[in-house]
Coordinates of C-alpha atoms in Angstrom, one line a residue:
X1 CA 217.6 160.8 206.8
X2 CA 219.4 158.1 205.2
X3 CA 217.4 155.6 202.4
X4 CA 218.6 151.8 201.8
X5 CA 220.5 151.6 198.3
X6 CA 218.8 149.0 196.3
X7 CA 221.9 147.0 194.7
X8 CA 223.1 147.6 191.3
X9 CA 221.9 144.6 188.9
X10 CA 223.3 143.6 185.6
X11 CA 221.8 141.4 183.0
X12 CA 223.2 137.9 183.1
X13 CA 224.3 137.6 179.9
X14 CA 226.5 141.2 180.3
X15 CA 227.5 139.7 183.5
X16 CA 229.1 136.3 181.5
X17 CA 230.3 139.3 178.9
X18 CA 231.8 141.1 181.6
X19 CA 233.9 137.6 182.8
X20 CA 235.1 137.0 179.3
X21 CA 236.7 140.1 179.5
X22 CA 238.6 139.8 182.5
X23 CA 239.0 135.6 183.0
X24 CA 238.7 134.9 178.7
X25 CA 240.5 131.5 178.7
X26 CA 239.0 130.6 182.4
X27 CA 236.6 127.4 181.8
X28 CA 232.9 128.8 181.5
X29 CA 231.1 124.8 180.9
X30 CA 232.2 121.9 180.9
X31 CA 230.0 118.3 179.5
X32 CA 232.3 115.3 179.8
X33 CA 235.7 116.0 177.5
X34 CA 234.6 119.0 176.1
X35 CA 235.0 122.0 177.6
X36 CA 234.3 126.1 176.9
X37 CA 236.0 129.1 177.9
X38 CA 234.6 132.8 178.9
X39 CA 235.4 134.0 175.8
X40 CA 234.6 131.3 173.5
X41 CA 231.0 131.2 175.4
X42 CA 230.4 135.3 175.4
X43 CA 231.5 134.9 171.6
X44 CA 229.1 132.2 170.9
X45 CA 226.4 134.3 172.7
X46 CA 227.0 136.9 170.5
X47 CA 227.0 135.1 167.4
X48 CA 222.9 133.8 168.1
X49 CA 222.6 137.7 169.8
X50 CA 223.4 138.5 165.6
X51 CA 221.2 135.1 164.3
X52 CA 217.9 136.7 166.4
X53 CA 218.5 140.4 165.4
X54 CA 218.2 139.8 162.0
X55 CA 215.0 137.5 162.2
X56 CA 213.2 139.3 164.8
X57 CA 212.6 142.8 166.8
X58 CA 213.8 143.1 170.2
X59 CA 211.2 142.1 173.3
X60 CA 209.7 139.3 171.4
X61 CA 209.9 135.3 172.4
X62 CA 212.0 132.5 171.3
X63 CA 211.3 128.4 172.1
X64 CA 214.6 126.9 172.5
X65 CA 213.8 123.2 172.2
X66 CA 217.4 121.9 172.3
X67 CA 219.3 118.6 173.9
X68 CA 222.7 119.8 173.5
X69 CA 223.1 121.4 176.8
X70 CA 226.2 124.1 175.6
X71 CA 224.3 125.1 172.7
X72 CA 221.3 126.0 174.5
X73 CA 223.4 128.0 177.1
X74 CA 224.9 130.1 174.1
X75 CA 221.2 130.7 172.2
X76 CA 219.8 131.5 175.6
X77 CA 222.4 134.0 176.9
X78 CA 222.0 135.2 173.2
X79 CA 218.6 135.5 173.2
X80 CA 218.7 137.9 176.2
X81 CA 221.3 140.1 174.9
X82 CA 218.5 141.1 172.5
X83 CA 215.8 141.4 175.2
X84 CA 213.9 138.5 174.2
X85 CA 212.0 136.4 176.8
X86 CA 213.3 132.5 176.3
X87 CA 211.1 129.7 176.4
X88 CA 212.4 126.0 177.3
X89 CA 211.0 123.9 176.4
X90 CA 212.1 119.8 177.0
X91 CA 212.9 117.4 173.6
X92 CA 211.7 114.6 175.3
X93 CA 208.0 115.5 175.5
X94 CA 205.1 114.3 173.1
X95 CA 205.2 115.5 169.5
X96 CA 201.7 116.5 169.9
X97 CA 201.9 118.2 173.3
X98 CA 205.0 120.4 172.2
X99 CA 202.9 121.6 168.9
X100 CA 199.9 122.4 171.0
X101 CA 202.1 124.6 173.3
X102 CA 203.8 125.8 170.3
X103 CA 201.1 126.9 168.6
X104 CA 199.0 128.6 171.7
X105 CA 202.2 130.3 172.8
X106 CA 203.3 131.5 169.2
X107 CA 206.8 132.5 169.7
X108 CA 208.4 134.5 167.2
X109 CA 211.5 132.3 166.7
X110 CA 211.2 128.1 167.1
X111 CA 214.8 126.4 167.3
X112 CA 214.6 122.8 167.7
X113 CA 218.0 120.1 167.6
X114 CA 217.4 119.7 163.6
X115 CA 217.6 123.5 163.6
X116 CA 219.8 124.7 165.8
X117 CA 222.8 121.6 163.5
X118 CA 221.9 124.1 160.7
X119 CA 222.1 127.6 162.9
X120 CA 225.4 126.4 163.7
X121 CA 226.8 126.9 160.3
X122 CA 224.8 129.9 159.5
X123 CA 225.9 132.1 162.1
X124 CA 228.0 135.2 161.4
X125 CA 231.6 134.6 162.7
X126 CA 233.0 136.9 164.8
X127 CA 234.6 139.6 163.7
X128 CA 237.5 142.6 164.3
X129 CA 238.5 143.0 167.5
X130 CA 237.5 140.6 170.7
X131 CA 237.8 143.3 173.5
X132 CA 235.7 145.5 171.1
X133 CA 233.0 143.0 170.3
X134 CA 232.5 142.3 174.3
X135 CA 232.7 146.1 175.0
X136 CA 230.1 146.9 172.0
X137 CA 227.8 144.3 173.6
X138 CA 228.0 145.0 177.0
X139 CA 227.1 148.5 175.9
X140 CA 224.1 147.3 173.6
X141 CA 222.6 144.7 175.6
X142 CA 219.6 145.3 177.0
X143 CA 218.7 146.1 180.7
X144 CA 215.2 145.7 181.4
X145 CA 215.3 143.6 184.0
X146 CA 211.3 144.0 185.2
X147 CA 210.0 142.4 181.8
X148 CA 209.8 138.9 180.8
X149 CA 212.8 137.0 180.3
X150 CA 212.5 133.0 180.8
X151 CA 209.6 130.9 180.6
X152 CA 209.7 127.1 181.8
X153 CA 207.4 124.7 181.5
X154 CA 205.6 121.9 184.1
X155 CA 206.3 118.3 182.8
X156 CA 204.6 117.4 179.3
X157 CA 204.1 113.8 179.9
X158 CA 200.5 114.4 180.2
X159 CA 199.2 116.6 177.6
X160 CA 200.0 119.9 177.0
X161 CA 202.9 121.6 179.3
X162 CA 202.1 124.7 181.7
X163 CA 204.3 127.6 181.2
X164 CA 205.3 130.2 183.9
X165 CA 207.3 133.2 182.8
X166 CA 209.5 135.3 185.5
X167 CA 211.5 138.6 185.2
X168 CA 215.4 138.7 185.3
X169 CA 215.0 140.6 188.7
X170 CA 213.4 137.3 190.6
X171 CA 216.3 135.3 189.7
X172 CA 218.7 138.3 190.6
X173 CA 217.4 137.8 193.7
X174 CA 217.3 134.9 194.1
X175 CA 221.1 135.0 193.5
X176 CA 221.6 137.4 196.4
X177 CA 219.4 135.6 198.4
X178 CA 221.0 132.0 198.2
X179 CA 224.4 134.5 198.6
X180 CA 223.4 135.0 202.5
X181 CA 222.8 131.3 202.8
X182 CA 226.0 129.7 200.9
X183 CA 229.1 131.7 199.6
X184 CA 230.2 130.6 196.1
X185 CA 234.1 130.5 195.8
X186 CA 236.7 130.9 192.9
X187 CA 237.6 127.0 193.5
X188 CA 234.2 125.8 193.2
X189 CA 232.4 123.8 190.6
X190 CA 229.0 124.0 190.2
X191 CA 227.6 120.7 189.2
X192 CA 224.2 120.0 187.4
X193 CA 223.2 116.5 186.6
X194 CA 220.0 117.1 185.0
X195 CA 218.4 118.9 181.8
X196 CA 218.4 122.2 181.7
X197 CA 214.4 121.9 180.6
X198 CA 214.0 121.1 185.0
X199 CA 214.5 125.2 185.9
X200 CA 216.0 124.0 189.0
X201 CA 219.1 123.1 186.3
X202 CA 219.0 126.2 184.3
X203 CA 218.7 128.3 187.4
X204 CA 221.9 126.3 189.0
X205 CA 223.6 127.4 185.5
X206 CA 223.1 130.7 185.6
X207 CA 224.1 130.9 189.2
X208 CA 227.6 129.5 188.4
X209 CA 227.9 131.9 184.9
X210 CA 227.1 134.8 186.9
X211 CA 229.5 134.3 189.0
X212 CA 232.0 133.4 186.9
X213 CA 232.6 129.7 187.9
X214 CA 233.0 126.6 186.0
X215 CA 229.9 124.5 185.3
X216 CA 230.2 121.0 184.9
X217 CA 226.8 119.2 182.7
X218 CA 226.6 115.5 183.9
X219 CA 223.5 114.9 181.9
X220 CA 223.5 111.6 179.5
X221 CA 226.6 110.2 181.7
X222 CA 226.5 107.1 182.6
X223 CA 226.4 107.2 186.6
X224 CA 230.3 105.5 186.9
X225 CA 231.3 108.4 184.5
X226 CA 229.2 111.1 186.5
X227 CA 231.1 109.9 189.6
X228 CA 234.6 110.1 187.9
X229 CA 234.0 113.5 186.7
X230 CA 232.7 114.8 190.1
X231 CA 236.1 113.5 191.4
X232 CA 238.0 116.2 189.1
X233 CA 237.3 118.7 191.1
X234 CA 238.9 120.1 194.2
X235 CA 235.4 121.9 195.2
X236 CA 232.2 120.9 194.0
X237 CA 229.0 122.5 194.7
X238 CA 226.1 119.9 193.3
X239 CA 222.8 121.0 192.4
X240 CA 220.1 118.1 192.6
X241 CA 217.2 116.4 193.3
X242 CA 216.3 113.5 195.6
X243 CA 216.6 110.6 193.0
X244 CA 219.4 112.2 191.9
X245 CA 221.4 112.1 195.3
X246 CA 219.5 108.8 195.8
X247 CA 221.7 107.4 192.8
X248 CA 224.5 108.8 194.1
X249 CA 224.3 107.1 197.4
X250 CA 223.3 103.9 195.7
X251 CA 226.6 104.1 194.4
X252 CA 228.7 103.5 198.1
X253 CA 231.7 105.6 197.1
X254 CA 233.1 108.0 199.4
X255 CA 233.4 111.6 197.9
X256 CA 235.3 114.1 200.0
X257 CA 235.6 116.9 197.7
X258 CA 231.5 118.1 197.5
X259 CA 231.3 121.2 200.1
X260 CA 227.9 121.9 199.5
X261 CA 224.8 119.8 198.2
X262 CA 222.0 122.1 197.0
X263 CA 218.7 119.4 196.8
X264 CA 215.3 120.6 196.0
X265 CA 212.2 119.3 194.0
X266 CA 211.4 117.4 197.3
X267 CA 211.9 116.4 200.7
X268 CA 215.2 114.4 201.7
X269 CA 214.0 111.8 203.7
X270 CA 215.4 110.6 206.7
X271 CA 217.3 107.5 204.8
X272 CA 218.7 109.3 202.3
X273 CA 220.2 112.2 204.6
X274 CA 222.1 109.8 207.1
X275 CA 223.1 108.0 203.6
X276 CA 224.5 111.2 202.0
X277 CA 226.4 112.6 205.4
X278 CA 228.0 109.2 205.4
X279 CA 229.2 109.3 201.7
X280 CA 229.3 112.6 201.3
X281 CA 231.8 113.6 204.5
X282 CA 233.0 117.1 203.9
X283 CA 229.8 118.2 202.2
X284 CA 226.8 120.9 204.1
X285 CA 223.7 119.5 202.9
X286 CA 221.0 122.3 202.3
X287 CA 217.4 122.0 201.4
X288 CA 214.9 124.4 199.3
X289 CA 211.3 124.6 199.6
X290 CA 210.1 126.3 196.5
X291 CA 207.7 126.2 193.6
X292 CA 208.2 126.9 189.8
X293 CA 205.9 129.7 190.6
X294 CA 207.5 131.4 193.6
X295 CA 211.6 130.2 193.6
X296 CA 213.0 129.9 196.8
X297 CA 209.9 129.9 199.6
X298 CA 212.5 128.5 202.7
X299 CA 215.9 127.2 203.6
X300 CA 217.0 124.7 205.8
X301 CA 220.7 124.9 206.8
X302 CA 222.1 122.9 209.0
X303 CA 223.6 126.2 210.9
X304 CA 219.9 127.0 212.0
X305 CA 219.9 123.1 213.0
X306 CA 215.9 122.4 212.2
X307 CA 213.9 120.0 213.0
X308 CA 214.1 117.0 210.8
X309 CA 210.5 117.1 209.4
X310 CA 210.5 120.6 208.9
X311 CA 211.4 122.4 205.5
X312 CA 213.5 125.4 207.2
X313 CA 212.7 128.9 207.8
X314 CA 211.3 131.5 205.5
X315 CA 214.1 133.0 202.8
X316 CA 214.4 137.0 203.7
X317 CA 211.8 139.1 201.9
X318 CA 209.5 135.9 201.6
X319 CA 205.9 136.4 203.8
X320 CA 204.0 133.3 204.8
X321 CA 200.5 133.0 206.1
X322 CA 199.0 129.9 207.2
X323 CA 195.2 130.3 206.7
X324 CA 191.8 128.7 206.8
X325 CA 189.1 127.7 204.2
X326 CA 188.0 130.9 204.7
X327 CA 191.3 132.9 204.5
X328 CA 191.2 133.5 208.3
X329 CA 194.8 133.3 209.4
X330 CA 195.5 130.6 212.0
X331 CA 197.4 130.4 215.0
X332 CA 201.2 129.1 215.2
X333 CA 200.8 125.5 215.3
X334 CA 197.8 125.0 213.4
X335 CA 198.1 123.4 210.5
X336 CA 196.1 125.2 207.4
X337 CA 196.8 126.5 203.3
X338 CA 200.4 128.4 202.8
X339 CA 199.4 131.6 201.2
X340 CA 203.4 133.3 200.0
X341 CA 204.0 136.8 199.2
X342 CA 207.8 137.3 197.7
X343 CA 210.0 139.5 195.6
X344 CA 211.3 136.4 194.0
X345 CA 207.6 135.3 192.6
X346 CA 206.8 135.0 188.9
X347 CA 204.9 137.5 186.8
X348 CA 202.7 134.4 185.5
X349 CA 201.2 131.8 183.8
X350 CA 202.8 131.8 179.8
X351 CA 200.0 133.7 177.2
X352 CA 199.9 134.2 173.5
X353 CA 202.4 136.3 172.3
X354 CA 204.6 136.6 175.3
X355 CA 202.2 138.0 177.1
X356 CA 201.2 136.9 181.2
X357 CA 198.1 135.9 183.6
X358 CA 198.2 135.2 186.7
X359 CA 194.7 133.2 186.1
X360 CA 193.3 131.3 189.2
X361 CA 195.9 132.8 191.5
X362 CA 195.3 136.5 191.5
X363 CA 194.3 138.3 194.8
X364 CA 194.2 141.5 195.6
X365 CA 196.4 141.6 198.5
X366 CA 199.3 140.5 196.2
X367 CA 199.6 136.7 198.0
X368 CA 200.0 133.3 195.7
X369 CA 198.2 130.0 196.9
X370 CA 201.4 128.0 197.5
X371 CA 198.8 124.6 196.9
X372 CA 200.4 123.4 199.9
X373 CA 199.3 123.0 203.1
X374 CA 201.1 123.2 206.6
X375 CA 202.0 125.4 209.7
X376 CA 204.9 127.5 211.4
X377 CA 206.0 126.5 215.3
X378 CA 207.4 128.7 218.0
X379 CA 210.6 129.2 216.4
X380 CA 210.0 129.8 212.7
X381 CA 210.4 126.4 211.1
X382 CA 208.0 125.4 208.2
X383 CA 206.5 122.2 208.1
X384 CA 204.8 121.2 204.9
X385 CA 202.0 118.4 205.5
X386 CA 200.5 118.1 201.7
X387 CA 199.5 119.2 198.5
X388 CA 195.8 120.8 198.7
X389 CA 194.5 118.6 195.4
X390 CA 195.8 115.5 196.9
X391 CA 194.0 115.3 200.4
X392 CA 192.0 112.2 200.4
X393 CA 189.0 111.1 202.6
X394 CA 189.7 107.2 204.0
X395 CA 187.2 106.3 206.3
X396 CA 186.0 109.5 207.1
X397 CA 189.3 111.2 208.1
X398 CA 191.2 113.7 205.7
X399 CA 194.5 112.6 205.0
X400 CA 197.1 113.5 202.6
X401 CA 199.4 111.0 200.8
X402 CA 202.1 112.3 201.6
X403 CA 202.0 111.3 205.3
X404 CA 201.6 107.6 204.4
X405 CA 204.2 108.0 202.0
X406 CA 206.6 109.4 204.8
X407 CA 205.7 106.2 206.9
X408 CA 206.9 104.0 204.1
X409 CA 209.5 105.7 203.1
X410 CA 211.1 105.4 206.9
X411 CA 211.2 101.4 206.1
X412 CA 214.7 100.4 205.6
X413 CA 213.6 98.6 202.3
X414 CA 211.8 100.7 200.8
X415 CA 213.1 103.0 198.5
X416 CA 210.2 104.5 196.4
X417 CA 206.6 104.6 197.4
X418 CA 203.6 106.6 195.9
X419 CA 199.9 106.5 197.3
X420 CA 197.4 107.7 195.9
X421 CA 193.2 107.0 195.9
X422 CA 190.8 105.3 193.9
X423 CA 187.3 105.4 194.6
X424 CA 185.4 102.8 197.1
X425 CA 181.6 103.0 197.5
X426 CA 181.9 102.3 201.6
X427 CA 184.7 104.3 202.8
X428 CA 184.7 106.9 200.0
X429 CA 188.6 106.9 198.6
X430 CA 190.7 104.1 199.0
X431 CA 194.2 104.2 199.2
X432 CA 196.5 102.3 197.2
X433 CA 200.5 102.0 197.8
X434 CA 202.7 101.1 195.1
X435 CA 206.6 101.0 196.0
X436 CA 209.9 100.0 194.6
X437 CA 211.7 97.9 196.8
X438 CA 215.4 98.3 197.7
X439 CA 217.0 95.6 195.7
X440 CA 217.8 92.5 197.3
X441 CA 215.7 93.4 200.2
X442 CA 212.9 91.1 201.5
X443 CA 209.8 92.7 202.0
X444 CA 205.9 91.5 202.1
X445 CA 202.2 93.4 202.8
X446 CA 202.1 93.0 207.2
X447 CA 205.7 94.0 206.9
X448 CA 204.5 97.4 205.7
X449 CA 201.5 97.3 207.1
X450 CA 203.2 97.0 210.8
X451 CA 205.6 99.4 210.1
X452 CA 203.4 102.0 209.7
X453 CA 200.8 101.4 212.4
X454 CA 203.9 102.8 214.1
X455 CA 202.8 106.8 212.7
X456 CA 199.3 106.0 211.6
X457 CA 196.1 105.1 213.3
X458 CA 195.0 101.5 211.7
X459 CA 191.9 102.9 209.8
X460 CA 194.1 104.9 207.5
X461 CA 196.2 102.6 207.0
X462 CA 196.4 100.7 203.3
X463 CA 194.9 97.1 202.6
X464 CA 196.3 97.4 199.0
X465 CA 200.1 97.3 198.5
X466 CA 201.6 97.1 194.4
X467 CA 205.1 97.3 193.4
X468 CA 206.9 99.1 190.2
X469 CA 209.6 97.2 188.6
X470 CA 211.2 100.3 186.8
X471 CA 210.1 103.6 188.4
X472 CA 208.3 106.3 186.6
X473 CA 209.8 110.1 186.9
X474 CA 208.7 113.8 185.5
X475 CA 211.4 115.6 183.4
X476 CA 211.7 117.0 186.9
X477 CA 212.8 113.9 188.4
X478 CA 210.0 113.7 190.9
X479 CA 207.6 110.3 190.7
X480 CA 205.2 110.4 187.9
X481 CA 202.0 109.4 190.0
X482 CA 199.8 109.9 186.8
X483 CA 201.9 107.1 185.5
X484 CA 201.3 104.9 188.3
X485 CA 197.9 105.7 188.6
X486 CA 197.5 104.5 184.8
X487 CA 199.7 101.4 185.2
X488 CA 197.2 100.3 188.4
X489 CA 194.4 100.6 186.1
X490 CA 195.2 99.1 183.4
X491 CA 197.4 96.2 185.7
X492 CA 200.4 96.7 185.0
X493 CA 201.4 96.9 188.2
X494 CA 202.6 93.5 190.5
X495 CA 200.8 93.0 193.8
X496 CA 202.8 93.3 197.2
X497 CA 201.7 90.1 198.7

């Protein structure tokens, strides 16, 4: 009888230990005109690894609260030399919001940007010989790779942030999973254009250190100089989000040397894809469906040519059931909650004291409520209709935003729109539409209004049409509807007329 071999994993942080040692001058990051090799990163990884021995015990937690994007690389890899689960945690929220989580969460060690200016001086320099350090380390490190090792956080712009904590294994996974979908090669450059507080970032980062590539930070470029350093490179795989790669097109500059786009965090409408193929001419363009909670759910690669509304097909080891209100499962076709059950889920919601709770979404059968709702067809694609809390009731139908929203969003001038409800004593909910209009584009009410009678039956369709003059994001780059939804009350929003 012969038994599958489960593969051998090492810790991240041994794995960029393990590259200093056989690529040391090879560039590990790279932010603009700076730049970092193997062995001056695994070095600096080892200096924090010595800055968090002597302050704390192994297996505790440390909140990394830090803009610099190289420095928070070289705490965090140091961090999990020492088996400590990493919290990070964004700069950029409320003062108030990031004490409350700081303070529920209690975390042994707190390093914000004032601190980590003063760490810098502090820390122990290395030390006798480099090949010994790396070896010492990679023989000291530890390997638990079951327990927790990074939590990240839901955006803080509205009170205090969520936290969800995952075990090295998920991600580990998650690398050999994304491995059968795109190869990573010794010419490429992994680019990340956002903060690595978005874990879409920091998991794109990790990716590239593991497998010993050069990372390129675009964050706090100006867009001209993100597009001159994406040029530098002979291969460039981009990490990214929608608004991102909306930018990017917004841009109109040809870029022949991106292979592979990565996008996530949403759903590339149609627009944007025939606007990226056209700039973008050598590059695959490959979508993830995935949650914070549950990493990669489905891919959609053009080599499985799917249909264009639907988010892919399952990832391997990822179980989907479509189900009912009362957890009945439903038929291919019909359309009902996405209940996942993965290797590649998180171990929960952030506790005190580093510890985990899976809270509202334990069941016993081992499933996690995806929130979203949608269906399977014949041949395996996933289509995802809505989010569960945003369903509203217009008229007396059930609909979900996110289908108007589609139907705007197919207008050739528009190229933001939110929707969302606000209560109306004779139809129940009533929708309201703000947008942000391609610049320079013409664009009234029955203009919108006609345009999406083509998809939707007139009673769902919108009266009330507003427009945003700057548009509001999350730290995760999606639209900030809470933002919106505030602006409309309090008008501050202009009216579509």
């Amino acid at each position: 009888m012969t038994t599958s071999m489960q593969p051998v994993r090492e810790p991240i942080a041994v794995q960029v230990l393990q590259h200093a040692l056989e690529r040391a001058h090879c560039v590990a990051l790279r932010h603009g005109e700076t730049q970092i090799s193997y062995v001056e990163l695994a070095l600096c990884s080892i200096q924090y690894a010595h800055y968090f021995e002597s302050r704390c015990e192994k297996n505790t937690s440390i909140a990394l609260c830090i803009s610099e994007q190289s420095t928070l690389i070289c705490s965090f890899l140091g961090a999990r030399l020492c088996g400590h689960n990493v919290l990070v945690l964004n700069p950029e929220w409320p003062a108030a919001g990031l004490r409350q989580c700081l303070d529920e969460l209690q975390p042994t060690v707190s390093i914000s940007d004032a601190d980590s200016i003063k760490i810098s001086r502090e820390l122990p320099q290395p030390s006798g010989d480099t090949i010994d350090t790396l070896l010492h380390w990679i023989k000291k490190a530890d390997r638990d790779l079951n327990k927790a090792f990074y939590t990240g956080f839901t955006s803080g712009s509205e009170g205090k942030p969520k936290g969800f904590t995952r075990h090295e294994n998920s991600w580990l996974h998650s690398f050999e999973t994304d491995a059968d979908s795109y190869y990573l090669n010794a010419l490429d450059t992994v680019v990340c254009p956002g903060k690595l507080a978005h874990s879409l970032f920091l998991y794109a980062s990790l990716r590239a250190l593991s497998a010993g590539l050069t990372l390129e930070f675009l964050d706090g470029l100006a867009h001209s100089a993100q597009r001159k350093r994406l040029k530098k490179h002979a291969s460039v795989v981009l990490f990214a989000v929608p608004a991102q790669l909306q930018s990017l097109v917004d841009s109109h500059q040809s870029l022949d040397n991106i292979r592979l786009v990565v996008s996530a965090g949403a759903k590339l409408q149609p627009g944007l894809r025939h606007g990226l193929s056209k700039q973008l001419i050598n590059a695959e363009i490959m979508e993830c469906y995935g949650s914070s909670e549950l990493s990669y759910i489905a891919l959609s690669q053009p080599s499985h040519k799917p249909p264009a509304c639907s988010v892919g097909k399952p990832c391997d080891g990822v179980e989907i059931r479509v189900v009912d209100s009362n957890d009945k499962s439903l038929r291919t076709g019909q359309e009902g909650r996405l209940l996942i059950r993965s290797a590649l889920q998180f171990m929960g919601y952030a506790e005190p004291k580093n510890t985990t709770s899976l809270r509202h979404l334990h069941r016993s059968d081992g499933y996690i409520d995806s929130g979203d709702t949608g269906y399977l067809d014949d041949k395996g694609f996933l289509y995802i209709t809505g989010r569960s809390d945003r369903m509203m009731q217009i008229a007396g139908q059930s609909i979900f935003p996110e289908q108007i929203e589609a139907a705007l969003l197919s207008h050739p001038s528009v190229k933001n729109a939110a929707v969302f409800p606000i209560h109306n004593t004779r139809r129940g909910q009533r929708a309201i539409v703000v947008i942000e209009p391609i610049e320079g584009e013409p664009l009234s009410r029955r203009d919108l209004m006609s345009h999406m009678a083509k998809s939707l039956s007139d009673a769902v369709i919108p009266r009330h049409f507003f427009y945003s003059k700057q548009w509001p994001r999350t730290v995760s780059e999606k639209t900030d509807v809470k933002q919106l939804m505030s602006q409309h009350r309090n008008q501050q929003l202009d009216a579509l007329t």
